[in-house]
Coordinates of C-alpha atoms in Angstrom, one line a residue:
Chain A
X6 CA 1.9 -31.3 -3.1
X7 CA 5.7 -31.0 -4.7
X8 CA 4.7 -26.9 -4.9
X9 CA 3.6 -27.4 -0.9
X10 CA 6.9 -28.6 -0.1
X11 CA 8.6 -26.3 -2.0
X12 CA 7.0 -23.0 -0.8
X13 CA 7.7 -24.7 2.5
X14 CA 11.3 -25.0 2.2
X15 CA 12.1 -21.5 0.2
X16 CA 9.9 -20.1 4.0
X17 CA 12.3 -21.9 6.2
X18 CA 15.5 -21.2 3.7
X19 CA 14.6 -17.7 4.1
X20 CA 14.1 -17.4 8.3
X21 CA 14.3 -14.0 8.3
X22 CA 11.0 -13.6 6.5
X23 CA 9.5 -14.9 9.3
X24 CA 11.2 -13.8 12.0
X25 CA 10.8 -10.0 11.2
X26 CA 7.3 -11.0 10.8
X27 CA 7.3 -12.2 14.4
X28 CA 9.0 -9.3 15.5
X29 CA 6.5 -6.8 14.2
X30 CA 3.9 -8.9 15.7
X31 CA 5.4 -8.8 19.1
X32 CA 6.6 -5.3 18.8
X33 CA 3.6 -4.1 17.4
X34 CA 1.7 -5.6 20.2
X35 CA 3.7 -4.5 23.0
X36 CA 3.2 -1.2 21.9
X37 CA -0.4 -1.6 22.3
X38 CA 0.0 -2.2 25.7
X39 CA 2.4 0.2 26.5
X40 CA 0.0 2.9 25.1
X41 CA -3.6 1.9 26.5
X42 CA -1.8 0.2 30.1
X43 CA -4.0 -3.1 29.5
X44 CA -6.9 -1.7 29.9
X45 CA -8.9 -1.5 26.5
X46 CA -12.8 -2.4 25.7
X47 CA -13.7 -5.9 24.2
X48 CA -14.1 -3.9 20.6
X49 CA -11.3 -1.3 21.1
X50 CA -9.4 -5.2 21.7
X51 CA -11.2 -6.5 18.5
X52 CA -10.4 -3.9 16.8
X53 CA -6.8 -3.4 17.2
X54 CA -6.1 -7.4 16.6
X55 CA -7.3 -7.0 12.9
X56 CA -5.7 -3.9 12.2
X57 CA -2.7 -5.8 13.4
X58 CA -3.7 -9.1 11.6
X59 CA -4.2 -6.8 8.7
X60 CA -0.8 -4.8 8.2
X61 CA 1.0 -8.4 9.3
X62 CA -0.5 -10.1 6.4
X63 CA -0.5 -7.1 4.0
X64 CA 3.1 -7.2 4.9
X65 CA 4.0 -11.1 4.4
X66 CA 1.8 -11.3 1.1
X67 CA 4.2 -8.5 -0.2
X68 CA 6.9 -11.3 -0.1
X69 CA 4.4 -13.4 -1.6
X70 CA 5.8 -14.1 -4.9
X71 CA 8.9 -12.0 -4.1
X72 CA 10.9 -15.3 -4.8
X73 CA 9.6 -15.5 -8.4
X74 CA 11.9 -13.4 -10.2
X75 CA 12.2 -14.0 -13.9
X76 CA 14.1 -17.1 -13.5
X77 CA 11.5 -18.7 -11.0
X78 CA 9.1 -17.6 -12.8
X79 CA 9.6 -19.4 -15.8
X80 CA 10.8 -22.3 -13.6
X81 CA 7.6 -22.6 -12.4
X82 CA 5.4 -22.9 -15.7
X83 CA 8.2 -25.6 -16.1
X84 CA 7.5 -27.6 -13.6
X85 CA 3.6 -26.9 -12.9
X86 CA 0.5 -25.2 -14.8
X87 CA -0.8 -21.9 -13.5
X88 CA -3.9 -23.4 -11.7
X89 CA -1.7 -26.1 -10.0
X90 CA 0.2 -23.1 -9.0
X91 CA -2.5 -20.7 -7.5
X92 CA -4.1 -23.8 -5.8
X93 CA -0.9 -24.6 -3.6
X94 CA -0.4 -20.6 -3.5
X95 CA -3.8 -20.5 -1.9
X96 CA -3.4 -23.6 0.6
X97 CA -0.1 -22.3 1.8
X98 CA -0.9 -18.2 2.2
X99 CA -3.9 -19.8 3.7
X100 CA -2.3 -21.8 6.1
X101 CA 0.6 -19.2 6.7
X102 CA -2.0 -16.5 7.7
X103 CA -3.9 -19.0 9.7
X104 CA -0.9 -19.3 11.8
X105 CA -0.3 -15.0 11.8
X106 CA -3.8 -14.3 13.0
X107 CA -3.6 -17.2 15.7
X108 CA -0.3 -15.9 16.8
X109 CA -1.6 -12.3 17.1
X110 CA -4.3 -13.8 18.9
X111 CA -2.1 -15.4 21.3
X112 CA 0.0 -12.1 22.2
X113 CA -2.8 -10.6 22.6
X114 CA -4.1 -12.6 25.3
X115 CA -0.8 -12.2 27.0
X116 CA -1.3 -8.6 27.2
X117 CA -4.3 -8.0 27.6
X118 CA -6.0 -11.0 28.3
X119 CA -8.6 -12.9 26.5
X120 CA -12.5 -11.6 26.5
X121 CA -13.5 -14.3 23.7
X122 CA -16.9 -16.0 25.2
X123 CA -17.8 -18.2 22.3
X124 CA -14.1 -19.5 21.8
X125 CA -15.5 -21.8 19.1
X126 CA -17.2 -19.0 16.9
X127 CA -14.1 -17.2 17.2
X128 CA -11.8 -19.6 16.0
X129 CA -14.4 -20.1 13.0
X130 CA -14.2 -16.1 12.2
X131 CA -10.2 -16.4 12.4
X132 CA -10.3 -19.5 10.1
X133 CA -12.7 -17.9 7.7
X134 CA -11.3 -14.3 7.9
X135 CA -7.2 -15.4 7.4
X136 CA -8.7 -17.5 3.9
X137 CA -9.9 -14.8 2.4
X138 CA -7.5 -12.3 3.2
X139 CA -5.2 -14.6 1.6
X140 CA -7.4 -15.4 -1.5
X141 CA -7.3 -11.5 -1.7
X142 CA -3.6 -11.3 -1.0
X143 CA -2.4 -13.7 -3.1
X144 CA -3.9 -12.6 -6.2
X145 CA -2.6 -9.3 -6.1
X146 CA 0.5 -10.0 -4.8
X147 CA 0.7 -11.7 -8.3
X148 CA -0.6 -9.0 -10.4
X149 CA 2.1 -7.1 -8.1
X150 CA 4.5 -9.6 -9.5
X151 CA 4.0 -9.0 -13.3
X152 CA 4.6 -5.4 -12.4
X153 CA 8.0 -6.1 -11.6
X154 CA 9.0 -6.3 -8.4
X155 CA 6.9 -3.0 -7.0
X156 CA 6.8 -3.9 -3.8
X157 CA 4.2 -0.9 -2.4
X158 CA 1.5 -2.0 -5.8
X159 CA 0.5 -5.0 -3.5
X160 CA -0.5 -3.3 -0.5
X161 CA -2.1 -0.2 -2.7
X162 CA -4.5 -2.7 -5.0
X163 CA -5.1 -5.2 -1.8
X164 CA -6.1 -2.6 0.5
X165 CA -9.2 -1.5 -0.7
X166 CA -10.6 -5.2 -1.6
X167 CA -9.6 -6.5 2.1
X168 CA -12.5 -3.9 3.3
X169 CA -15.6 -6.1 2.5
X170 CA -13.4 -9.6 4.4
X171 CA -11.7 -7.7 7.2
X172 CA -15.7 -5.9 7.8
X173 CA -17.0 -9.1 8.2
X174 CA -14.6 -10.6 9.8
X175 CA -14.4 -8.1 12.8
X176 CA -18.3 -8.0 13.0
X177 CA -18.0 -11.7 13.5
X178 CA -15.8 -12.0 16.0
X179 CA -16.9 -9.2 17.9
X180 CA -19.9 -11.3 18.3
X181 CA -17.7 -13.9 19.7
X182 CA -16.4 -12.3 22.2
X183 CA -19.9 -10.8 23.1
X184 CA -20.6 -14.4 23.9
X185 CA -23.3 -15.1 20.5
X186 CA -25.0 -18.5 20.0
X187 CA -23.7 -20.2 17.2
X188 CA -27.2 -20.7 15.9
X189 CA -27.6 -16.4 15.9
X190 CA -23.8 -16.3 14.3
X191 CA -24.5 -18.9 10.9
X192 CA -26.2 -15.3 9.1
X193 CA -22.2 -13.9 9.4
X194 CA -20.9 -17.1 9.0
X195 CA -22.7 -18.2 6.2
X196 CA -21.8 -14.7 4.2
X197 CA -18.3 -14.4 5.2
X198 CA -18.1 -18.4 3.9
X199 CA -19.3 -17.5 0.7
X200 CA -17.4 -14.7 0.4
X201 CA -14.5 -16.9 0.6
X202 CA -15.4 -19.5 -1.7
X203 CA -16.5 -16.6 -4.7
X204 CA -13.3 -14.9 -4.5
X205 CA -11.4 -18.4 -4.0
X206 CA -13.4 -19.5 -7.7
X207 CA -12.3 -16.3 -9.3
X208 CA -9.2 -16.3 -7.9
X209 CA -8.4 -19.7 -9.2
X210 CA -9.8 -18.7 -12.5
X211 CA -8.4 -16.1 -13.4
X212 CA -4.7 -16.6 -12.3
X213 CA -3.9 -18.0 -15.8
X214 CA -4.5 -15.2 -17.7
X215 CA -1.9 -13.6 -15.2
X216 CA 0.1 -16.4 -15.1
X217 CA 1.6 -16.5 -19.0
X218 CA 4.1 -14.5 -20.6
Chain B
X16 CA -27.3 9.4 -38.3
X17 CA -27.9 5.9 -35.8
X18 CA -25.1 7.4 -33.3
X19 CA -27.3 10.2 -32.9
X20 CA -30.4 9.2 -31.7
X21 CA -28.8 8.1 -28.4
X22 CA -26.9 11.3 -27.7
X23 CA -30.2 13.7 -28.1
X24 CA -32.3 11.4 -26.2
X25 CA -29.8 11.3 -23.4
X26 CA -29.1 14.9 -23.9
X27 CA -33.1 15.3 -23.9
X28 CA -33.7 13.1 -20.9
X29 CA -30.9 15.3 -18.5
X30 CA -32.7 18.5 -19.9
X31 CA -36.1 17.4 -18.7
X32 CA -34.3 15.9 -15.7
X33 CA -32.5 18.8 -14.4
X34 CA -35.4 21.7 -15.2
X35 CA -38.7 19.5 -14.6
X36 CA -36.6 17.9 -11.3
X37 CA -36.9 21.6 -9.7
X38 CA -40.4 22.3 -10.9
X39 CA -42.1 18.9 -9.9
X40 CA -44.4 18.6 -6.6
X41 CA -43.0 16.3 -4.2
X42 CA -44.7 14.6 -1.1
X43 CA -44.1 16.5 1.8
X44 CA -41.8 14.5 4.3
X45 CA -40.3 15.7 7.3
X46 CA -36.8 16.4 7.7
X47 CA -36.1 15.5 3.9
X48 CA -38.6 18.2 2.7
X49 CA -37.1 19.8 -0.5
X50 CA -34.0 18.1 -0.2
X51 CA -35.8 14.9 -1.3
X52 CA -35.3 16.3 -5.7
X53 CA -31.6 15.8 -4.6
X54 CA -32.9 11.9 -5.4
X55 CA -32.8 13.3 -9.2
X56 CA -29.0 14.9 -9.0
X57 CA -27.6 12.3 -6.6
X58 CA -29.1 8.8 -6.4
X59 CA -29.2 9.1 -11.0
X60 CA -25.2 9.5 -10.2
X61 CA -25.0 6.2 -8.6
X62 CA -27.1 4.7 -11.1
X63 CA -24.6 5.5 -14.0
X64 CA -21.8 5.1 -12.4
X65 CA -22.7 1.5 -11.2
X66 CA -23.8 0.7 -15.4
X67 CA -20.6 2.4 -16.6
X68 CA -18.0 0.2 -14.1
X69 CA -20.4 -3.3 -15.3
X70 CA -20.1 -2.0 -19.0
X71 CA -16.1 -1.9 -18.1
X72 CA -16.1 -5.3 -16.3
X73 CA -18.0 -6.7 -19.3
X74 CA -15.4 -5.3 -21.5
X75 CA -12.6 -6.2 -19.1
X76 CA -13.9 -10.4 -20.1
X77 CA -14.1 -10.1 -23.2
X78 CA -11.0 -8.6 -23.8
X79 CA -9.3 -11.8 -21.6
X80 CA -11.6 -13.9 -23.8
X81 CA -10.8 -11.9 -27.6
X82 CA -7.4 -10.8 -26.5
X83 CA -8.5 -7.7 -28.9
X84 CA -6.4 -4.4 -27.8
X85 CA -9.9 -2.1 -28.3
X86 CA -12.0 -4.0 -25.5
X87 CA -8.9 -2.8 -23.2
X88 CA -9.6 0.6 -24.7
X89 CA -13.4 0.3 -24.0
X90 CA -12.8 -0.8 -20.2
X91 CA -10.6 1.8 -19.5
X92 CA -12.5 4.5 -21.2
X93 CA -15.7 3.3 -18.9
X94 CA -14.3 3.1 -15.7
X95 CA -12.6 6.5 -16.0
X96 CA -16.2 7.6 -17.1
X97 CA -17.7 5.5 -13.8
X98 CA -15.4 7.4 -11.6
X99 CA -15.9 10.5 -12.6
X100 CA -19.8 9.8 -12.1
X101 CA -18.6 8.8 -8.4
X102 CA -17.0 12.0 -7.5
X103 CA -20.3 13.5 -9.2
X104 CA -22.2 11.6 -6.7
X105 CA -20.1 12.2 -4.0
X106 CA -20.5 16.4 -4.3
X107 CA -24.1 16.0 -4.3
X108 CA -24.6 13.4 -1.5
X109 CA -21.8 15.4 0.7
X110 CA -24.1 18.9 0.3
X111 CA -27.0 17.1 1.1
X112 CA -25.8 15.2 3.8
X113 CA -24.5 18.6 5.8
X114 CA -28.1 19.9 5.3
X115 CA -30.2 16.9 6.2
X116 CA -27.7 15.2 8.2
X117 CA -25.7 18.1 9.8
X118 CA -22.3 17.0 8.5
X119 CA -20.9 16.2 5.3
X120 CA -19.3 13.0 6.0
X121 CA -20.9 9.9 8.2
X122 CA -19.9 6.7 9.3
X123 CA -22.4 5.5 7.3
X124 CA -22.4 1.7 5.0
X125 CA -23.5 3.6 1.4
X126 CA -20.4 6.4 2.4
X127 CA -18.0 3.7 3.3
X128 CA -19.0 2.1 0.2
X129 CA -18.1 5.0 -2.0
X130 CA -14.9 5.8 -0.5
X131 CA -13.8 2.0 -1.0
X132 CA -15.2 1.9 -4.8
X133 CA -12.9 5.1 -5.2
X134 CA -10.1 3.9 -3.4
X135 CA -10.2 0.6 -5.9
X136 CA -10.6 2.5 -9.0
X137 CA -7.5 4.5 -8.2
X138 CA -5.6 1.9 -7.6
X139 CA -6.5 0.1 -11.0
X140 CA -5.7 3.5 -12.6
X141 CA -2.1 3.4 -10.6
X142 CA -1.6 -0.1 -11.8
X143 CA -2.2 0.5 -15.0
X144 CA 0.3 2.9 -15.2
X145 CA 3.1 1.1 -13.6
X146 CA 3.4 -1.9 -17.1
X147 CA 4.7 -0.7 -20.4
X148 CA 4.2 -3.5 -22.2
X149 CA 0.7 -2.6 -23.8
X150 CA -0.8 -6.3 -23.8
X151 CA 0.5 -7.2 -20.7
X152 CA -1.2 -4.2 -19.2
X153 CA -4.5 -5.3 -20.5
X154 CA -3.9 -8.6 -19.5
X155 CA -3.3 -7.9 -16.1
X156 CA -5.9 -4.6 -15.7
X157 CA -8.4 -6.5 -17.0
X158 CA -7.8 -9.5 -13.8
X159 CA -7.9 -6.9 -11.3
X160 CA -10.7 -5.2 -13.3
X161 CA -13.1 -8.2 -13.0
X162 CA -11.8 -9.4 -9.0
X163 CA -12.7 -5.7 -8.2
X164 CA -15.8 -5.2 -9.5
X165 CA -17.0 -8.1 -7.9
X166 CA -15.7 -7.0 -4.8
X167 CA -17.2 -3.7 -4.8
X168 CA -20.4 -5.5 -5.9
X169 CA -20.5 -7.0 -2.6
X170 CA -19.1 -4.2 -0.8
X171 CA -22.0 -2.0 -1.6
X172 CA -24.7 -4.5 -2.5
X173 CA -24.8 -7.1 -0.3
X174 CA -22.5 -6.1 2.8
X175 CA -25.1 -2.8 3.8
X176 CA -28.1 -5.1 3.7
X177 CA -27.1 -6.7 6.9
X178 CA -26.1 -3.4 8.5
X179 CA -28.4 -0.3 9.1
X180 CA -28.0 3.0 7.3
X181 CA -29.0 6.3 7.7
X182 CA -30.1 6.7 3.9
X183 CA -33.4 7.5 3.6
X184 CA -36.0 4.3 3.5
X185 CA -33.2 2.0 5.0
X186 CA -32.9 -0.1 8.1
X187 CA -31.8 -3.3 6.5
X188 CA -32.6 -2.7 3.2
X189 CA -30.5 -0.3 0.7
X190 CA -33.4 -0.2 -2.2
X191 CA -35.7 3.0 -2.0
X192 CA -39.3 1.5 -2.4
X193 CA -39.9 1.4 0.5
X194 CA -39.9 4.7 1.4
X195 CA -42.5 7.5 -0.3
X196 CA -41.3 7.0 -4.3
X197 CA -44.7 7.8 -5.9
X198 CA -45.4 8.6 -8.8
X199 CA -44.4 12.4 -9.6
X200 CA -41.0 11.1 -8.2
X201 CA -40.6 7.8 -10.8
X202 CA -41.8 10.8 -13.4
X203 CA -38.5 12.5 -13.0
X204 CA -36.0 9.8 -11.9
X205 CA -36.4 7.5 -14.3
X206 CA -35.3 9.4 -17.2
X207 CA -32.8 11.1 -15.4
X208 CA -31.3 7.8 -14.5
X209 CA -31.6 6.4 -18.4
X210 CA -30.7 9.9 -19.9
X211 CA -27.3 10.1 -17.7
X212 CA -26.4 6.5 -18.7
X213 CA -26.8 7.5 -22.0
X214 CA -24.2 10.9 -21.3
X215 CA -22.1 8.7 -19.6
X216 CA -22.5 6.2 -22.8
X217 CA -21.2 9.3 -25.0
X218 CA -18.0 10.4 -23.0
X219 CA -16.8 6.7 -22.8
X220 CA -17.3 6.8 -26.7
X221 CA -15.5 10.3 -26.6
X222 CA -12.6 9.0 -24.7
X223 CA -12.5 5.8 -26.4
X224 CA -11.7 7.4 -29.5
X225 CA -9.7 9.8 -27.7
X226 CA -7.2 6.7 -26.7
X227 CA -7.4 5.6 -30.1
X228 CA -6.2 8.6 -31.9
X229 CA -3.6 9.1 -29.8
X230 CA -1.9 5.7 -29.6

C-alpha cells in the first residue's frame, strides 16, 4: 500500500509523463480521423484502438521503472522485498493502463463514434486485455531495467509476447461490438482470464531472481 | 564410447529419414499429392525445434535454482540450436506453401506462430548481448527465457486451437491425426522426428563446448 502511494506520487511529481502520454493519445487519434474522414468499418475501428492502446502502453511501460536508477533501486530493496514490489508494480501498471485503454476508448468515440453493442463484454475485454499487457510490460520493463537504462530493450523483448494478449484481446472485443451474448463470449473470456492469471503467477515468481544484485 | 551411440542413431535415423522419406508410398490425396513427404522435412523441423527450446527452458530453471554458470551455457547453446531448426522449418514450409498454397507466406495461425517464436528468440539473443556482467546475464536471460517459452507455448499451442488453419487436417484442431497419417507415413516420421532431436541434441553439445572453450 506505502509502494501504491508512492508510485502514485513519483506519476503526479512527474506530470509530464502523463501529459505526453495524453498527447500522443489525442494526437495519434486525430490523425486517424483526419486520414479515413470518420468513416472506418467496426474491425478497421477495433483494430486501430489496440494498435493505439498498444504503442501507448509500450510507450508508458518504457518509463516503467525509469525512476529506479541505482539509487532507487537499492532504496527499494530497503524499504520493501521484491514480491511486495512486483505486486504493487502490477496493481498500479494495471490500473494505469486500465485508465490508457478507457481513454483511447473515449477519443475514439468522439471521432468516430461508438459501434460497441455488448458495452458490458467490452468493458470486460478492456479490463482483461490492459492486465495482461501490463503483467507483460512490467516484467520486461524490469529486465529492461537491469540492462541499464536501454530504453528501446523494453519495447524489443515486450513486443513479441504482447502477440498472444493483444490477439485475444481484439478477437474479444470485436465480438463486442458485433453485439455477442455473453454466454457465447465466456470461451474468449475464460482463455484470455487465464492467460492473465498464468503470466500474473510467473510474473510474480520470478521477479526476485531479477530483483537482487 | 556412451556419447556415441546417440550420435549414429540420430545420424542413422536422418539417413533412413531423408532417402526412405522419397522412396515410401504415400496415400494419394488431392491437392497435397506428393507434397504430403514434405511432412518428413518440415513438420520433424517443428518437432525439434519445439524439444530443443523446452530442453533450454528446463536448463534456463535450473540454472535460477543451481545458480551454476554451465546450465546458462546449456540454455543458450539449445535455443540457438531451436532457432536454427525454426528457420529450417520455415524454408521448407515456405516452398511448400507456394506449391500447395500458391504463395509463400499466409495469414495463417501455425505462420503467425513462427514468425512470433522467431521474433522472441531474437530478442533474447539481443538481450543477452546488451549485460556484461556474466551472472547477471544468466540471471536475467534465464527470467525472460522461462516467461517466453511459456508464451510461445500458448501462442502456438493453445491460441490456434480456437482459430481455423489452413494446415492440412485442421479446422479447430492443430494435431495431424486426424487427417490420413497411416501407417507407411508413422514408418518414416517417426524416426525422422527422434533422429533430428538427436542431431539437434549433438550441435547443442557441439556449441556447448564451443562456449566453454572459448570463455
Amino acid at each position: 500500500m506505502h509502494l501504491l502511494a508512492r508510485f502514485y506520487r513519483q506519476e503526479v511529481r512527474n506530470s509530464n509523463v502523463l501529459f505526453s502520454l495524453g498527447l500522443y493519445l489525442l494526437g495519434v487519434a486525430y490523425l486517424i480521423y483526419l486520414l479515413t474522414g470518420n468513416n472506418t468499418s467496426d474491425a478497421v475501428w477495433n483494430t486501430l484502438l489496440w494498435v493505439v492502446v498498444f504503442f501507448g502502453t509500450v510507450q508508458l511501460s518504457s518509463r516503467s521503472f525509469e525512476f529506479e536508477s541505482e539509487q532507487y533501486f537499492f532504496y527499494y530493496q530497503n524499504i520493501a522485498t521484491a514480491k511486495q514490489t512486483i505486486v504493487a508494480k502490477l496493481i498500479f501498471n494495471s490500473l494505469y493502463m486500465i485508465a490508457l485503454s478507457g481513454a483511447a476508448w473515449a477519443l475514439f468515440s468522439l471521432f468516430f463514434g461508438n459501434p460497441v453493442y455488448s458495452t458490458g463484454l467490452f468493458i470486460i475485454g478492456l479490463l482483461l486485455g490492459a492486465i495482461g499487457f501490463s503483467v507483460v510490460l512490467t516484467l520486461t520493463s524490469g529486465i529492461a531495467q537491469r540492462t541499464k537504462g536501454n530504453a528501446t530493450l523494453s519495447a524489443i523483448l515486450a513486443i513479441p509476447l504482447l502477440f498472444p494478449v493483444l490477439q485475444l484481446t481484439s478477437a474479444l472485443n470485436l465480438q463486442a461490438i458485433v453485439g455477442v451474448e455473453l454466454a457465447d463470449a465466456t470461451n474468449l473470456i475464460g482463455a484470455l482470464a487465464a492467460l492473465d492469471m498464468g503470466i500474473g503467477l510467473l510474473a510474480y515468481l520470478l521477479f526476485p531472481y531479477l530483483w537482487q544484485d | 564410447m556412451k556419447g556415441r551411440i546417440y550420435k549414429i542413431l540420430g545420424l542413422v535415423l536422418v539417413a533412413y529419414s531423408l532417402v526412405y522419406g522419397l522412396l515410401t508410398e504415400i496415400p494419394n490425396l488431392p491437392i497435397i499429392e506428393q507434397s504430403i513427404r514434405n511432412l518428413f522435412y518440415h513438420v520433424s523441423m517443428w518437432f525439434a525445434m519445439v524439444a530443443m527450446m523446452a530442453a533450454s527452458f528446463w536448463n534456463a530453471i535450473r540454472f535460477l535454482g543451481t545458480d551454476s554458470l554451465s546450465k546458462d551455457t546449456r540454455s543458450i547453446s539449445l535455443a540457438e540450436t531451436g532457432m536454427f531448426f525454426s528457420f529450417m522449418g520455415l524454408f521448407t514450409g515456405m516452398v511448400w506453401a507456394k506449391f500447395t498454397w500458391g504463395a509463400w507466406w499466409t495469414n495463417d495461425p501455425k505462420l503467425n506462430g513462427t514468425a512470433i517464436t522467431i521474433l522472441i528468440y531474437l530478442a533474447y539473443f539481443v538481450l543477452r548481448n546488451s549485460i556484461d556482467d556474466e551472472r547477471k546475464r544468466a540471471r536475467v536471460a534465464a527470467v525472460y527465457n522461462i516467461f517466453a517459452f511459456v508464451m510461445m507455448i500458448v501462442f502456438i499451442g493453445i491460441l490456434p486451437r480456437m482459430t481455423d488453419s489452413l494446415h492440412p487436417g485442421n479446422g479447430g484442431n492443430p494435431g495431424f491425426n486426424s487427417y490420413d497419417l497411416d501407417n507407411r507415413l508413422r514408418a518414416v516420421f517417426y524416426p525422422a522426428v527422434l533422429g533430428w532431436i538427436l542431431v539437434g541434441t549433438w550441435i547443442a553439445s557441439l556449441r556447448y563446448r564451443l562456449r566453454v572453450l572459448q570463455s
